[in-house]
């Protein structure tokens, strides 16, 4: 290469320069640097049709002549392209190679960079990503090699944009790109795929060990705080990994596999990496099937309610909690933990929630007038802004007193748009509806919630009730919650009471209400009236204070 008079250059399967003859020049008229893409030597190959010729040779097509005589290149003539070890080679057969002016040179360099790089982060862009991924897959010997695709999605990036502004979000993306670059080794190339999504293509490495190593280092580095305008910002990253040709022989196939693995990483708690496997695809297909079925489930009568009794010690039934169920014609009973997130993500929770509220209130009309019905609210129902109108319309249409309805929320509701959601809760309270904070103690449990909004009831999660008879820590926590609630004028309901020992302990500690399988399992609406008669309930006043008197 040092002695030949020919203008020869060699490129790897990502079309990056590996070797060249001493007299070859780049678009600026200087000796090209190893690692630059072919279009920085021959800008004509930015043209997709001409670049297709290179791809054909990479896939094993015979050598070919490519005419370059376009306005983008200082080379007027042709090049001879042929396959070489681990890539291809180009011999220039020019009729003229003129040196561009400094203005032309700068314009060409700028245009080349803009065409192949993301303007914000400086990483190569989605166009280059797609091309590089397909070339990498085309060059793999399936019996010996694997290429890894890592799809990277930032966790909690939206919160940064919403709270600190888009300028801070842009700065964060630049800092993320820098950290990704710093983790890369030879044979690893990073791209900004879209928005807060990045990708890395890894080739010539031992797999899956090297992909797992890189993914772990990326998760760790993106977990550390970013300092933006003097403010520490914490995000994280979830990563999906797929291997070619094992998980796809075409770029679209491999990207889909990596996306499915990324979804699994998000589902498993985020801040982690997952490698694609076929069971993930099966789960995703089942989820999509459920998503389509759920839209028709209400119309087909597949959704229904069951009611679990709530007791005031020692034995008085004071109301029921309405529990949503789905009987799928093919899969049987689908747990709410599976289909509720689907309904929320698909934007149909408002519709389902209104149906639940109306059915529960109509069922409560068949009970004694002092009994209450508790209905769970999804955080998604707060986002529409129509919740208070929906509740008011339902209680008017059904003709039930507002104080017979208790709406249960979780602390997740209070994490999103806190001011708006507190306003909604206060409006519902003004209407006379009781508000219960469910699963208290298992999530964020900020005492500011209890200060900022006067909940009527705190519900202690079953997690603390399970080992109540033997675990002193659980006893101390439950005792503290009961004391805290009573000090704030709130009543307390213990969920998941399953043994006489649990019930006795809670009664002794002055817990107001008990709920669980020991006292009554969820039952169909038509069964509740018989259950009420058998339980010989004792009425409790409802016209007094808003606390501890159900």
XYZ file of C-alpha atoms in Angstrom:
550
model
C 0.000 0.000 0.000
C 2.949 2.330 0.614
C 4.502 1.739 -2.792
C 1.581 1.279 -5.176
C 0.650 4.083 -7.516
C -2.940 2.874 -7.598
C -5.588 4.722 -5.558
C -6.741 1.775 -3.453
C -8.790 1.677 -0.251
C -10.186 -1.139 1.917
C -13.351 -0.982 4.066
C -14.927 -3.223 6.688
C -18.520 -4.431 6.574
C -19.691 -1.163 8.145
C -18.032 0.617 5.198
C -15.378 2.189 7.404
C -11.857 2.681 6.079
C -9.295 0.124 7.302
C -6.334 0.542 4.881
C -5.475 2.762 1.923
C -2.660 3.570 -0.476
C -0.379 6.451 0.453
C -1.550 8.721 -2.345
C -5.317 8.436 -1.640
C -6.982 11.689 -0.553
C -10.233 12.400 1.283
C -12.774 15.062 0.315
C -10.604 17.742 1.879
C -7.598 16.787 -0.177
C -5.775 15.229 2.802
C -4.791 11.687 3.694
C -7.925 10.013 5.092
C -8.063 8.784 8.692
C -8.692 5.126 9.449
C -12.274 4.529 10.546
C -14.005 7.188 8.467
C -16.965 6.039 6.339
C -16.578 5.514 2.619
C -18.582 8.651 1.747
C -15.933 10.838 3.361
C -13.576 9.532 0.683
C -16.164 9.307 -2.103
C -19.181 11.562 -1.308
C -21.036 10.065 -4.269
C -21.804 7.037 -2.097
C -24.215 9.133 -0.062
C -26.538 8.430 -2.974
C -28.669 5.418 -2.026
C -28.524 3.862 -5.512
C -24.734 3.986 -5.658
C -24.467 2.741 -2.091
C -26.675 -0.197 -3.048
C -23.853 -1.313 -5.334
C -21.518 -1.503 -2.348
C -24.097 -3.506 -0.396
C -24.447 -5.965 -3.277
C -20.687 -6.577 -3.317
C -20.687 -7.016 0.463
C -23.327 -9.714 0.027
C -21.113 -11.600 -2.425
C -21.984 -10.078 -5.811
C -19.250 -10.035 -8.510
C -16.892 -7.042 -8.782
C -18.434 -4.023 -10.474
C -17.601 -0.612 -11.955
C -19.428 2.342 -10.397
C -19.629 5.680 -12.224
C -19.099 8.599 -9.837
C -19.393 11.598 -12.110
C -21.818 13.676 -10.025
C -21.696 17.176 -8.630
C -20.971 16.004 -5.074
C -17.593 14.489 -5.849
C -14.339 15.948 -7.067
C -13.761 12.554 -8.709
C -15.008 12.485 -12.288
C -14.854 8.918 -13.555
C -15.389 5.487 -12.027
C -14.232 3.165 -9.293
C -13.822 -0.613 -9.362
C -15.438 -2.307 -6.331
C -14.684 -5.893 -5.327
C -15.036 -8.092 -2.282
C -12.153 -8.398 0.143
C -11.517 -10.077 3.479
C -14.058 -8.809 6.024
C -15.389 -6.150 3.644
C -14.649 -4.673 0.256
C -11.998 -2.751 -1.658
C -12.185 0.165 -4.074
C -9.713 0.994 -6.852
C -10.184 4.470 -8.269
C -10.173 4.788 -12.063
C -10.448 8.524 -12.511
C -10.398 10.691 -15.570
C -10.068 13.742 -13.322
C -9.615 14.409 -9.612
C -9.715 18.111 -8.957
C -9.008 19.709 -5.616
C -12.108 21.452 -4.269
C -11.991 25.008 -3.021
C -11.964 25.602 0.737
C -15.606 26.706 0.595
C -16.640 23.605 -1.361
C -14.684 21.423 1.019
C -16.344 22.882 4.110
C -19.796 22.645 2.538
C -19.238 19.003 1.644
C -17.943 18.131 5.106
C -20.938 19.862 6.693
C -23.430 18.163 4.397
C -21.817 14.766 4.975
C -22.009 15.206 8.734
C -25.610 16.445 8.664
C -26.689 13.561 6.471
C -25.269 10.926 8.788
C -25.286 12.419 12.312
C -27.800 13.594 14.880
C -27.508 17.368 15.226
C -28.085 17.413 19.009
C -25.853 14.616 20.285
C -23.339 14.166 17.473
C -24.026 10.438 17.367
C -24.750 8.816 14.053
C -28.440 9.060 13.215
C -31.289 6.669 12.528
C -30.535 6.541 8.813
C -26.963 5.445 9.461
C -28.178 3.037 12.121
C -30.492 1.211 9.700
C -27.820 1.007 7.030
C -25.103 -0.169 9.420
C -27.337 -2.787 11.016
C -28.294 -4.321 7.684
C -24.694 -4.351 6.475
C -23.583 -5.979 9.727
C -26.208 -8.703 9.380
C -25.370 -9.261 5.719
C -21.738 -9.908 6.584
C -22.273 -12.446 9.356
C -21.228 -16.053 8.924
C -24.073 -17.632 10.859
C -22.021 -20.609 11.976
C -19.269 -18.543 13.595
C -20.352 -15.013 14.315
C -22.994 -13.050 16.172
C -23.759 -9.376 16.084
C -25.510 -7.781 19.046
C -28.064 -4.980 18.929
C -28.670 -3.073 22.150
C -31.764 -0.878 22.200
C -31.477 1.708 24.990
C -34.436 3.628 26.368
C -34.029 6.266 29.082
C -36.144 5.865 32.210
C -37.937 8.936 33.620
C -36.737 11.225 30.819
C -40.226 12.710 30.365
C -40.219 13.881 33.982
C -37.060 15.910 33.302
C -38.668 17.626 30.310
C -41.861 18.300 32.268
C -40.179 19.690 35.382
C -36.992 21.354 34.112
C -37.990 22.203 30.534
C -36.951 21.015 27.085
C -33.646 22.884 27.252
C -32.624 20.763 30.215
C -33.901 17.702 28.365
C -31.655 18.502 25.386
C -28.670 18.989 27.680
C -29.423 15.667 29.323
C -29.481 13.885 25.956
C -26.073 15.341 25.117
C -24.646 14.175 28.449
C -26.167 10.722 27.937
C -24.567 10.479 24.491
C -21.175 11.372 25.981
C -21.471 8.657 28.613
C -22.481 6.080 26.016
C -19.462 7.000 23.862
C -17.153 6.599 26.840
C -18.285 2.994 27.364
C -17.691 1.869 23.779
C -14.794 -0.316 22.702
C -13.539 -1.424 19.300
C -16.299 -2.901 17.169
C -19.052 -0.993 19.027
C -20.945 1.907 17.429
C -23.613 4.096 19.030
C -26.578 5.823 17.414
C -29.361 8.124 18.506
C -32.339 6.197 17.265
C -35.213 8.567 18.175
C -36.166 10.911 21.014
C -34.672 9.426 24.172
C -33.885 6.125 22.446
C -30.357 5.076 21.577
C -28.845 1.977 20.013
C -25.477 0.251 19.936
C -24.366 -2.229 17.285
C -21.683 -4.604 18.492
C -19.802 -6.899 16.113
C -16.745 -9.139 16.228
C -17.303 -9.936 19.907
C -17.856 -13.083 21.936
C -21.563 -13.319 22.653
C -23.605 -13.126 24.772
C -20.891 -12.232 27.299
C -19.769 -9.020 25.597
C -23.293 -7.687 25.081
C -24.095 -8.376 28.729
C -20.890 -6.622 29.802
C -21.643 -3.533 27.741
C -25.293 -3.427 28.823
C -24.310 -3.639 32.496
C -21.783 -0.820 32.124
C -24.349 1.356 30.325
C -26.992 0.746 33.006
C -24.465 1.658 35.705
C -23.144 4.793 34.041
C -26.615 6.143 33.230
C -27.774 5.478 36.786
C -25.305 8.009 38.186
C -26.664 11.577 38.600
C -26.325 14.203 35.855
C -25.672 17.796 36.913
C -27.781 20.237 34.876
C -27.804 23.932 35.821
C -26.531 22.991 39.249
C -29.353 20.486 39.785
C -28.601 16.756 40.163
C -30.849 14.808 37.793
C -31.433 11.089 38.198
C -32.687 8.910 35.372
C -31.656 5.423 34.311
C -31.834 3.147 31.307
C -33.580 -0.029 30.242
C -31.904 -2.115 27.546
C -33.144 -4.789 25.184
C -30.589 -7.094 23.551
C -30.972 -9.226 20.426
C -28.450 -11.202 18.383
C -28.140 -11.630 14.644
C -28.571 -14.025 13.014
C -30.058 -15.911 15.954
C -32.964 -13.507 16.466
C -33.209 -12.017 13.001
C -31.519 -12.078 9.622
C -32.954 -8.714 8.551
C -32.625 -5.403 10.375
C -36.381 -5.066 10.986
C -36.526 -8.536 12.548
C -33.609 -7.837 14.864
C -34.996 -4.433 15.863
C -38.350 -6.006 16.722
C -36.633 -8.651 18.863
C -34.603 -5.995 20.696
C -37.770 -3.916 21.212
C -39.549 -6.899 22.750
C -36.584 -7.474 25.076
C -36.651 -3.765 25.966
C -40.342 -4.050 26.840
C -39.473 -6.986 29.119
C -36.795 -4.885 30.843
C -39.359 -2.119 31.423
C -41.875 -4.638 32.727
C -39.304 -6.130 35.107
C -38.799 -2.829 36.888
C -36.601 -0.784 34.521
C -32.956 0.025 35.099
C -31.916 -3.382 33.759
C -31.138 -5.281 30.562
C -32.911 -8.293 29.095
C -31.931 -10.605 26.221
C -34.662 -11.556 23.782
C -36.117 -15.039 23.959
C -39.095 -16.634 22.245
C -41.214 -16.687 25.398
C -41.098 -12.866 25.397
C -42.626 -12.866 21.942
C -45.334 -15.259 23.063
C -46.148 -13.051 26.062
C -46.290 -9.982 23.843
C -48.575 -11.707 21.355
C -50.840 -12.797 24.195
C -50.888 -9.247 25.529
C -51.852 -7.875 22.114
C -54.581 -10.500 21.895
C -55.859 -9.417 25.310
C -55.665 -5.763 24.288
C -57.886 -6.382 21.271
C -60.263 -8.568 23.283
C -60.550 -6.069 26.133
C -62.057 -3.431 23.864
C -64.983 -5.748 23.175
C -65.169 -7.374 26.605
C -67.612 -4.859 28.065
C -70.015 -5.090 25.143
C -69.864 -8.903 25.225
C -70.662 -9.103 28.936
C -67.275 -10.564 29.867
C -66.592 -7.979 32.594
C -68.401 -8.344 35.890
C -68.131 -7.306 39.528
C -67.691 -9.273 42.708
C -68.162 -7.821 46.175
C -66.049 -8.486 49.272
C -67.649 -7.612 52.612
C -66.159 -5.079 55.025
C -66.807 -5.741 58.733
C -66.941 -3.537 61.748
C -65.791 -5.619 64.739
C -66.990 -7.799 66.112
C -69.370 -8.946 63.359
C -71.327 -6.191 61.609
C -71.234 -5.928 57.819
C -71.005 -2.219 56.993
C -70.424 -2.427 53.242
C -68.667 -4.119 50.363
C -65.727 -3.414 48.092
C -66.514 -3.802 44.379
C -63.854 -5.859 42.564
C -63.631 -5.907 38.773
C -63.274 -9.287 37.056
C -62.824 -10.424 33.441
C -63.830 -13.844 32.171
C -62.140 -14.236 28.794
C -63.898 -16.769 26.521
C -60.569 -18.379 25.579
C -58.199 -17.794 28.532
C -60.683 -17.915 31.409
C -60.317 -15.547 34.375
C -57.803 -12.754 33.662
C -56.396 -11.120 36.827
C -56.967 -7.361 37.200
C -53.199 -6.930 37.616
C -52.912 -8.061 33.978
C -55.789 -6.312 32.228
C -56.023 -3.019 34.160
C -52.581 -1.804 32.926
C -53.639 -2.748 29.389
C -56.847 -0.734 29.732
C -54.882 2.221 31.116
C -52.327 2.125 28.316
C -55.022 1.727 25.671
C -57.048 4.723 26.864
C -60.238 2.814 27.733
C -60.008 2.938 31.524
C -62.385 5.916 31.687
C -65.066 3.940 29.866
C -64.579 0.830 31.997
C -64.311 2.881 35.186
C -67.632 4.583 34.588
C -69.309 1.214 34.008
C -67.823 -0.164 37.250
C -68.981 2.877 39.212
C -72.507 2.681 37.855
C -72.854 -1.077 38.388
C -71.512 -0.867 41.953
C -73.854 1.983 42.868
C -76.861 0.156 41.412
C -75.941 -2.948 43.420
C -75.606 -0.854 46.583
C -79.174 0.376 46.091
C -80.322 -3.191 46.840
C -78.621 -3.171 50.255
C -79.745 -1.487 53.481
C -79.514 2.289 53.161
C -76.676 2.644 55.682
C -74.313 0.290 53.866
C -71.483 1.633 51.712
C -69.829 0.469 48.523
C -66.100 1.007 47.866
C -64.885 1.412 44.271
C -61.232 1.476 43.207
C -60.095 4.308 40.947
C -57.303 3.941 38.424
C -54.700 6.744 38.160
C -55.634 6.921 34.463
C -59.131 8.106 35.395
C -57.662 11.272 36.892
C -55.878 12.238 33.682
C -59.004 12.892 31.614
C -60.167 15.741 33.852
C -63.743 14.442 33.755
C -63.724 12.268 36.884
C -65.764 14.576 39.134
C -68.406 15.062 36.445
C -68.588 11.300 35.870
C -69.046 10.543 39.569
C -71.668 13.267 40.009
C -73.617 12.068 36.962
C -73.578 8.442 38.127
C -74.807 9.089 41.673
C -77.550 11.352 40.305
C -78.606 8.820 37.656
C -78.625 5.897 40.099
C -80.169 7.880 42.929
C -77.740 6.854 45.674
C -76.604 9.115 48.492
C -73.071 10.411 48.004
C -71.979 9.343 51.501
C -72.679 5.692 50.631
C -69.913 5.750 48.021
C -66.258 5.383 48.989
C -63.622 5.864 46.284
C -60.312 4.108 46.850
C -57.093 5.521 45.388
C -53.446 4.507 45.673
C -50.523 6.821 46.268
C -49.642 6.541 42.571
C -52.488 8.992 41.895
C -50.783 11.596 44.046
C -47.470 11.316 42.191
C -48.903 12.558 38.896
C -50.040 16.195 38.558
C -50.355 16.407 42.339
C -52.103 19.803 42.504
C -54.764 18.889 39.934
C -55.414 15.521 41.542
C -55.742 17.022 45.012
C -58.232 19.517 43.590
C -60.219 16.611 42.137
C -60.206 14.762 45.456
C -61.309 17.875 47.337
C -64.186 18.387 44.896
C -65.313 14.785 45.392
C -65.096 15.253 49.151
C -67.246 18.377 48.945
C -69.854 16.301 47.110
C -70.006 14.117 50.239
C -68.141 11.119 48.810
C -65.755 9.287 51.102
C -62.115 8.952 49.984
C -59.891 6.065 51.026
C -56.104 5.761 50.626
C -55.476 2.140 49.629
C -52.344 0.009 50.209
C -51.026 2.486 52.763
C -47.468 1.760 53.830
C -46.315 -0.232 50.784
C -45.488 2.494 48.286
C -44.274 6.023 48.956
C -46.315 6.781 52.081
C -45.530 10.480 52.173
C -47.078 12.019 55.256
C -47.606 15.199 53.230
C -50.476 13.377 51.495
C -52.240 13.000 54.814
C -51.622 16.644 55.651
C -52.708 18.041 52.287
C -55.856 15.964 51.907
C -58.314 14.816 54.605
C -58.758 11.148 53.723
C -61.672 9.401 55.412
C -59.985 6.001 55.563
C -56.509 4.474 55.467
C -56.361 0.881 54.249
C -53.472 -1.176 55.636
C -52.061 -3.464 52.966
C -52.096 -7.241 53.409
C -48.288 -7.214 53.339
C -48.291 -6.055 56.973
C -51.171 -8.312 58.003
C -49.728 -11.637 56.761
C -47.217 -12.091 59.599
C -48.950 -9.883 62.126
C -49.205 -12.638 64.727
C -45.463 -13.349 64.826
C -43.535 -10.351 63.509
C -42.946 -7.525 65.959
C -41.981 -5.077 63.202
C -45.305 -5.602 61.422
C -47.098 -5.166 64.732
C -45.276 -1.907 65.415
C -46.024 -0.570 61.919
C -49.719 -1.494 62.030
C -50.074 -0.094 65.544
C -48.450 3.159 64.371
C -50.729 3.444 61.310
C -53.820 2.955 63.470
C -52.631 5.588 65.942
C -51.687 8.014 63.161
C -55.035 7.631 61.397
C -57.059 8.068 64.571
C -54.986 11.100 65.522
C -55.890 12.658 62.170
C -59.555 11.770 62.521
C -59.471 8.952 59.960
C -60.773 5.404 60.170
C -58.607 2.339 59.453
C -59.408 -0.766 57.422
C -57.133 -3.816 57.537
C -57.072 -5.835 54.308
C -56.198 -9.505 53.923
C -57.393 -10.749 57.312
C -57.228 -14.535 56.999
C -56.800 -15.953 60.537
C -58.657 -15.546 63.850
C -55.359 -14.498 65.440
C -54.958 -11.591 63.020
C -58.534 -10.488 63.614
C -58.174 -10.660 67.413
C -54.955 -8.628 67.375
C -56.491 -5.935 65.153
C -59.650 -5.712 67.252
C -57.565 -5.344 70.405
C -55.615 -2.501 68.762
C -58.888 -0.704 67.924
C -58.762 -1.211 64.124
C -62.077 0.136 62.823
C -62.825 -2.233 59.944
C -61.642 -5.656 58.800
C -61.681 -7.210 55.350
C -60.404 -10.585 54.187
C -61.128 -14.224 53.390
C -61.654 -15.079 57.076
C -64.698 -12.813 57.093
C -65.994 -13.212 53.571
C -64.702 -13.974 50.098
C -65.632 -11.915 47.021
C -69.109 -12.887 45.840
C -71.532 -12.201 43.025
C -73.880 -9.271 43.411
C -77.010 -11.412 43.744
C -75.417 -13.318 46.654
C -74.719 -10.196 48.720
C -78.325 -9.802 49.917
C -78.380 -13.328 51.394
C -74.980 -12.727 52.967
C -76.243 -9.514 54.580
C -79.277 -11.283 56.034
C -77.140 -14.095 57.482
C -74.677 -11.631 59.006
C -77.324 -9.713 61.017
C -75.666 -6.299 60.533
C -76.043 -3.467 63.013
C -76.660 0.006 61.519
C -74.039 2.675 62.189
C -74.856 6.379 61.990
C -73.945 8.115 58.770
C -75.058 11.654 59.406
C -72.458 12.554 62.027
C -68.806 13.462 61.528
C -66.841 12.562 58.440
C -64.334 10.471 60.393
C -64.508 7.002 61.885
C -68.317 6.880 61.566
C -69.135 4.913 58.450
